Coordinates of C-alpha atoms and ligand atoms in Angstrom, one line a residue:
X51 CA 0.0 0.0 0.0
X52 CA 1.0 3.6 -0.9
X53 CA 1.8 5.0 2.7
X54 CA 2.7 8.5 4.0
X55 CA 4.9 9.5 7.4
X56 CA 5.4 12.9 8.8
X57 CA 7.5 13.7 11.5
X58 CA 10.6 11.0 12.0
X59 CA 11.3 11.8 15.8
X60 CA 11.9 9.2 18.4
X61 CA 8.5 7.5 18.2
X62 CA 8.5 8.2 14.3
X63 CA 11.4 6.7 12.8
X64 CA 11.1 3.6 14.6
X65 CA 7.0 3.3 14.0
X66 CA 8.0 4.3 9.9
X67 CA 11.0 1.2 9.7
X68 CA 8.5 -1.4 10.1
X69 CA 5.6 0.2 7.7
X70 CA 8.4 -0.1 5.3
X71 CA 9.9 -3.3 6.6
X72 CA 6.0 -4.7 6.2
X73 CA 6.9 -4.0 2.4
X74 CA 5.0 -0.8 1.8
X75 CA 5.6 2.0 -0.9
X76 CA 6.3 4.9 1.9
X77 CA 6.9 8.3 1.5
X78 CA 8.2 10.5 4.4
X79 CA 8.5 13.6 5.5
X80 CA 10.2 16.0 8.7
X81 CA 11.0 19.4 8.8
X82 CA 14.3 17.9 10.0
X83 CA 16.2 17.3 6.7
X84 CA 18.7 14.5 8.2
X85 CA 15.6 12.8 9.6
X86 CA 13.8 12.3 6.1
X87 CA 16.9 11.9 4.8
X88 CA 17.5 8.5 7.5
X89 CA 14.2 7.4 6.4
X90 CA 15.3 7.4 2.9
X91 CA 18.2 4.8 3.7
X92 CA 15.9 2.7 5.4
X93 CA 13.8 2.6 2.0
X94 CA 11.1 5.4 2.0
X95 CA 10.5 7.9 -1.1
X96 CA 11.5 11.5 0.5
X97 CA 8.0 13.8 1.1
X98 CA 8.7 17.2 0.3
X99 CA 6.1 18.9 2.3
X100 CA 3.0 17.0 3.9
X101 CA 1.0 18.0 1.0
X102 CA 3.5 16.5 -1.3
X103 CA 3.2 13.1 1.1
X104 CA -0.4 13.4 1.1
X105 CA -0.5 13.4 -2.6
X106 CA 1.7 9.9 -2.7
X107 CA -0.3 8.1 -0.4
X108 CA -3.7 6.6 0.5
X109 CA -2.8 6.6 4.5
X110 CA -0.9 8.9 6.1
X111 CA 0.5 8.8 9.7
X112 CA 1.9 11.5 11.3
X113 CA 3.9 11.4 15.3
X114 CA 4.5 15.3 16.2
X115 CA 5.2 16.8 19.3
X116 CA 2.7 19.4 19.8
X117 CA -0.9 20.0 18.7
X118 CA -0.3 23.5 16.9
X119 CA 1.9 21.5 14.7
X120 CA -0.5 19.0 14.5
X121 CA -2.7 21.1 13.3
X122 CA -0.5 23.1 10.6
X123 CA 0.5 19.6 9.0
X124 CA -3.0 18.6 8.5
X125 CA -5.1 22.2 7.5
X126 CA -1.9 24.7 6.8
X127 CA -1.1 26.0 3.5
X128 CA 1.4 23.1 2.2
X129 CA -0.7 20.6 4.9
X130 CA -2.2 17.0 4.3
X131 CA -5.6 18.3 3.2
X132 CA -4.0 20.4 0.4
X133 CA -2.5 17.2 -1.5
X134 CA -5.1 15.1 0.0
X135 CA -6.1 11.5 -2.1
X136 CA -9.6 10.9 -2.1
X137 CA -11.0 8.7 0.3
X138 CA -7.3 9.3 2.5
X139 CA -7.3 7.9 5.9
X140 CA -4.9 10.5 8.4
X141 CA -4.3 8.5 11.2
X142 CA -2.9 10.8 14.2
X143 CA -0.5 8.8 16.3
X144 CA 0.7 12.5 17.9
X145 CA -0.7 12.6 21.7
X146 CA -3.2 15.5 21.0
X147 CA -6.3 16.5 23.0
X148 CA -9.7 14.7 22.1
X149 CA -10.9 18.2 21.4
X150 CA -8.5 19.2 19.0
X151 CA -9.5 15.8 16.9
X152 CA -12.9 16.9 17.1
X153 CA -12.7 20.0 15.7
X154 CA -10.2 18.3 12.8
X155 CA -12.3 15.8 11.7
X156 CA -15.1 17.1 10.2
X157 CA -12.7 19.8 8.2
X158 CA -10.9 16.1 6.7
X159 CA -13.8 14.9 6.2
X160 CA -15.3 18.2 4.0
X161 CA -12.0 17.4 2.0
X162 CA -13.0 13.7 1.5
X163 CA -10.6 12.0 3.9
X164 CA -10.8 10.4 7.4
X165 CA -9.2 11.5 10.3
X166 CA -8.8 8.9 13.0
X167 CA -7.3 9.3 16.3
X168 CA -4.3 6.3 16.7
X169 CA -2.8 7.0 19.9
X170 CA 0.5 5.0 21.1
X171 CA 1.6 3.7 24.4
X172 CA 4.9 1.8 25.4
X173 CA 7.8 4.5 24.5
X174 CA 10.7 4.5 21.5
X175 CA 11.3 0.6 23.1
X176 CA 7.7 -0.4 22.6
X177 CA 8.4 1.5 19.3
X178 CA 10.9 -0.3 18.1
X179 CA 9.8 -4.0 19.4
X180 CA 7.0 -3.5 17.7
X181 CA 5.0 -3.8 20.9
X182 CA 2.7 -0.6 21.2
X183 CA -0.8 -0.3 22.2
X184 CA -2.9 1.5 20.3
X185 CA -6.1 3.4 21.3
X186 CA -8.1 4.1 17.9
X187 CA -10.5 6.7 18.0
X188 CA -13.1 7.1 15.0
X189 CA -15.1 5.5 12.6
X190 CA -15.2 1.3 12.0
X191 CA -14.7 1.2 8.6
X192 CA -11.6 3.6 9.1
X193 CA -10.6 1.0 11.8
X194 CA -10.4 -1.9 10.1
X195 CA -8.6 -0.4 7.0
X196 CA -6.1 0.7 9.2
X197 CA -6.1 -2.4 11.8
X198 CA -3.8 -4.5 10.2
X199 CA -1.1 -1.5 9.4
X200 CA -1.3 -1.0 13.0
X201 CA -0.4 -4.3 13.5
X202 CA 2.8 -3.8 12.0
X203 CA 4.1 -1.8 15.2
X204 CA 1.4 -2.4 17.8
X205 CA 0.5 -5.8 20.0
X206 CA -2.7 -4.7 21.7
X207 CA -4.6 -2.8 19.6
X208 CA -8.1 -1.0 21.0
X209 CA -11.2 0.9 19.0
X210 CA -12.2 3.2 22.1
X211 CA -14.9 4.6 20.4
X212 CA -15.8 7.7 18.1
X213 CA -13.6 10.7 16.8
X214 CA -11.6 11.8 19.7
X215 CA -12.1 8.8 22.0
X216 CA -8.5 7.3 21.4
X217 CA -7.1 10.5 22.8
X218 CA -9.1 10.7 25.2
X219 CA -8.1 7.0 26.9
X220 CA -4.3 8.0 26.1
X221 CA -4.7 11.4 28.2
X222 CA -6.1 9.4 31.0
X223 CA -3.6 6.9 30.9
X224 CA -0.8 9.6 31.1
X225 CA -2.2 11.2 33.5
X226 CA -1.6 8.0 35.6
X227 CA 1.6 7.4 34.1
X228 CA 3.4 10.6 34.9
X229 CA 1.6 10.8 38.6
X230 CA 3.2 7.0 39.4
X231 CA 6.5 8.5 38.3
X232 CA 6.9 11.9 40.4
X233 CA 5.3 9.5 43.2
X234 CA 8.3 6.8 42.5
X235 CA 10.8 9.2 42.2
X236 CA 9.6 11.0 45.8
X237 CA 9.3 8.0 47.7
X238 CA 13.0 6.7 46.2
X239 CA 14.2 9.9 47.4
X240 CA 12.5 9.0 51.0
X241 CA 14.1 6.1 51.2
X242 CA 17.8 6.5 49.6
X243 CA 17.2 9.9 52.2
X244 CA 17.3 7.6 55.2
X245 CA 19.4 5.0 53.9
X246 CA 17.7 2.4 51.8
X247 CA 20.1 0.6 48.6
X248 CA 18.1 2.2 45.6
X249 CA 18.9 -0.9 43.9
X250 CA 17.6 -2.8 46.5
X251 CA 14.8 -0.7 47.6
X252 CA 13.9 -0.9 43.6
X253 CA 13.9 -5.0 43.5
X254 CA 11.8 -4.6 46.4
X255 CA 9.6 -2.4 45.0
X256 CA 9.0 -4.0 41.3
X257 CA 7.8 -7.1 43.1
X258 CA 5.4 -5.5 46.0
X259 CA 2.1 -3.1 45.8
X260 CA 4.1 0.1 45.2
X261 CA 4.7 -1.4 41.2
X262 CA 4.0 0.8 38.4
X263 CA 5.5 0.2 35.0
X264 CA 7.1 2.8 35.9
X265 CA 9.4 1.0 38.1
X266 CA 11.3 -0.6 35.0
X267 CA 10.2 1.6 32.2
X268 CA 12.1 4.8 34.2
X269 CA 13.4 3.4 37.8
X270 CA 15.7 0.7 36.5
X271 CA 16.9 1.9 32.7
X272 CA 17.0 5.3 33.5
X273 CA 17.4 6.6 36.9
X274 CA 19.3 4.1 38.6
X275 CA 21.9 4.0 35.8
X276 CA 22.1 8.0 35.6
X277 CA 21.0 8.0 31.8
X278 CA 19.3 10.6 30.7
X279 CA 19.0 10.7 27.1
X280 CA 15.4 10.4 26.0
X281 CA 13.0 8.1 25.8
X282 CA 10.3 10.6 26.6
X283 CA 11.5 14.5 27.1
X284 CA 10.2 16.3 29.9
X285 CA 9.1 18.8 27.4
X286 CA 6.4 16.5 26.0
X287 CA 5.7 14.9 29.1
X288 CA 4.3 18.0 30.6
X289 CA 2.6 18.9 27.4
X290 CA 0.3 15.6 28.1
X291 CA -0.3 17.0 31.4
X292 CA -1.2 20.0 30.2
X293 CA -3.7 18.2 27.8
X294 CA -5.3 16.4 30.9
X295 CA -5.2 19.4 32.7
X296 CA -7.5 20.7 29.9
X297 CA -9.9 18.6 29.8
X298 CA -10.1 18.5 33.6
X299 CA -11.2 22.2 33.3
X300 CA -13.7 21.8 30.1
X301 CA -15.4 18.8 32.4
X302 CA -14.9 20.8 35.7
X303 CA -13.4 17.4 37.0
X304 CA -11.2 17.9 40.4
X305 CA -7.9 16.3 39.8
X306 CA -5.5 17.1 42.5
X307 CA -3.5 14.8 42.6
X308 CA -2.7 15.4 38.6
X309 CA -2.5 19.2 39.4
X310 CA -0.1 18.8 42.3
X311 CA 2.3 16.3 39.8
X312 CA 1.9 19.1 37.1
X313 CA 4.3 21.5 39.4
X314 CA 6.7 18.5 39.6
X315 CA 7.0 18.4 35.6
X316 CA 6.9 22.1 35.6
X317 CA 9.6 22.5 38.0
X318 CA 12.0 20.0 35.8
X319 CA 11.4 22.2 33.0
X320 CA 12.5 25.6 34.8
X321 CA 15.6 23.5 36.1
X322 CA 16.3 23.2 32.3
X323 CA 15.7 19.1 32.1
X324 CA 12.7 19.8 29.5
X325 CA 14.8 18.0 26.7
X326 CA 16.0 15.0 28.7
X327 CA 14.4 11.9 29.2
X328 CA 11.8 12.8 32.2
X329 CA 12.9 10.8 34.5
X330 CA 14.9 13.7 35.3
X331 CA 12.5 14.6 37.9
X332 CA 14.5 12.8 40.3
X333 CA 17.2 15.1 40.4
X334 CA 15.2 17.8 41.5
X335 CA 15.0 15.7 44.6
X336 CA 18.6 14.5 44.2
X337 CA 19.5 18.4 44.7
X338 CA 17.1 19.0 47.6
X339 CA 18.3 16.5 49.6
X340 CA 21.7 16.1 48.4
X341 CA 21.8 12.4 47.9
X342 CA 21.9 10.4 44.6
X343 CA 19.7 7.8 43.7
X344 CA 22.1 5.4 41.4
X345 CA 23.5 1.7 41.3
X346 CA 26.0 1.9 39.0
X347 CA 25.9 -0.8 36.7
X348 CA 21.9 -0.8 37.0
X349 CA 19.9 -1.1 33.8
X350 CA 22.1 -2.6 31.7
X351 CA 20.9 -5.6 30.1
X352 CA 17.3 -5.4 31.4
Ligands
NAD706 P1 10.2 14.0 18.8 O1 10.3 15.4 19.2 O2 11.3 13.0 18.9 O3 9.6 13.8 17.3 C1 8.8 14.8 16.6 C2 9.3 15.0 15.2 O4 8.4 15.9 14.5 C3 10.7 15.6 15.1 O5 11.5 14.8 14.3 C4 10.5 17.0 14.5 O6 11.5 17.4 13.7 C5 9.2 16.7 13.7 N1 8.5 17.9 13.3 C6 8.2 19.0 14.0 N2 7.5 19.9 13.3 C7 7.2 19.3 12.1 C8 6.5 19.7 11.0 N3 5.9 20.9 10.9 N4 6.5 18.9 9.9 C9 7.1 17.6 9.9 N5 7.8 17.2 11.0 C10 7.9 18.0 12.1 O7 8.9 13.4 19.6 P2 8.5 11.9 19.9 O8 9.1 11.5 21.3 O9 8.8 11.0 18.8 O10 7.0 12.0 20.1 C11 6.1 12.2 19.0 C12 4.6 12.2 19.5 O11 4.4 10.9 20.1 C13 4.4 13.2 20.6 O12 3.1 13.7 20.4 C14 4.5 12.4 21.9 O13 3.7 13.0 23.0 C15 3.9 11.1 21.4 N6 4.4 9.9 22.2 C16 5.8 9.9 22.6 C17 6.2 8.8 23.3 C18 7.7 8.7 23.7 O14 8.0 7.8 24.6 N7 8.6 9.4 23.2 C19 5.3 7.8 23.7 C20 4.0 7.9 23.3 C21 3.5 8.9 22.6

């Protein structure tokens, strides 16, 4: 199938490699010459704008990092819609609010197209395994079209409902996700405080009721071993806590304990960790408290 990719960032690249690895004619495109460029040696056609993409393919994916841009690829002036196939199917793998898909949607759909909401879980390593979950927001024919090209980089794979609803389920699980890390990474700081082993305290942890993917997703590959390279940036992490923030406000939904986390993410930022991995949080309490939670040799392998 003719297939279009914008925006070949962390998530991106690796989601792209297996579309073409699956054997599809793919044509892709970032702003970041050296990025389209990479895609190009692992065997896609080079997009040069997302119009130009849009015009070579019958589905087109895009994974950006904020929902302005989101919205420039798809209605801006050399966007999706203005190369658009008829019939296309735009499936939005970008963590963006539900609202912003609603109010996309019917403007892809005055064009001809589809617009469906294909939101990812399980980082750049999920990514690249092959291993994400998906939570697919939109119509069913436009689900089961794009089912089995989902299956080429995702292992559970959802239909949460109408336009918007995949969004919606990812905003709520990161609002979870990020609360069970600033949690893990204040208790660790508790407990390496008054003189736990982090790499103990950890194996402790991962096997007890304080577990949270969390625990080996950020605990064990990136905190203990002191490696921050992302993964997941700060940055974008606190934009999805901005987006469930938002919709917290529309819905007039108390969410304290989200809003409290919020000022942990915002705090990393202001330290200047917003383009490292974010389990950089730690170190704000690594400062505080003038301790370092780190095993040396932690990580590796696992
Ligand atoms: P990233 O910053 O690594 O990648 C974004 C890419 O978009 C970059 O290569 C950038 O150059 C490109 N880009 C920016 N503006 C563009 C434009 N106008 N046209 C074309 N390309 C453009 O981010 P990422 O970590 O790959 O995340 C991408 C999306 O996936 C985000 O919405 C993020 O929230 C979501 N997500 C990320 C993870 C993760 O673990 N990193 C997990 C799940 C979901």
């Amino acid at each position: 199938m003719e297939l279009g990719f914008i925006g070949l960032g962390r998530m991106g690249s690796e989601i792209c490699a297996h579309l073409i690895r699956a054997g599809h004619e793919v044509t892709a495109y970032d702003v970041r010459e050296e990025a389209t460029l990479e895609a190009g040696n692992k065997g896609a056609r080079a997009g040069r704008s997302p119009a130009d993409v849009a015009s070579r393919s019958e589905v087109i994916f895009t994974s950006l990092p904020h929902p302005n841009i989101s919205r420039e690829v798809i209605l801006g002036e050399e966007g999706i819609l203005a190369g658009a196939r008829d019939g296309a199917l735009l499936a939005e793998t970008s963590t963006v609010s539900p609202s912003l898909i609603k109010e996309l949607a019917p403007k892809v759909r005055a064009q001809g197209a589809e617009l469906m909401d294909a939101a990812v879980s399980g980082g750049v390593q999920g990514a690249r395994a092959g291993t994400l979950t998906l939570m697919v927001g939109g119509g069913e024919a436009g689900f089961e079209k794009l089912k089995p090209l989902l299956a080429h980089f995702g292992k559970n794979i959802f239909h949460c409902g109408a336009s918007g609803m995949g969004m919606l389920f990812k905003v709520v699980n990161n609002m979870l996700s990020h609360v069970n890390l600033a949690a893990l990474t204040e208790a660790m700081a508790l407990g390496v405080a008054a003189g736990a082993d982090p790499n103990l305290l950890c194996d402790v942890i991962a096997v007890s009721s304080g577990r949270s993917r969390q625990v080996e997703d950020r605990l064990r590959k990136h905190i203990l071993p002191g490696e921050f390279t992302p993964g997941m940036t700060t940055d974008l992490a606190t934009k999805d806590s901005d987006l469930c923030l938002e919709l917290a406000r529309e819905l007039r939904v108390p969410t304290f304990i989200a809003s409290a986390t919020h000022h942990v993410y915002e705090m990393a930022i202001q330290k200047g960790y917003g383009a490292e991995e974010y389990a950089s949080l730690i170190k704000l309490w690594e400062e505080w408290l003038d301790i370092e939670v780190r095993s040396p040799g932690a990580g590796r392998g696992s």
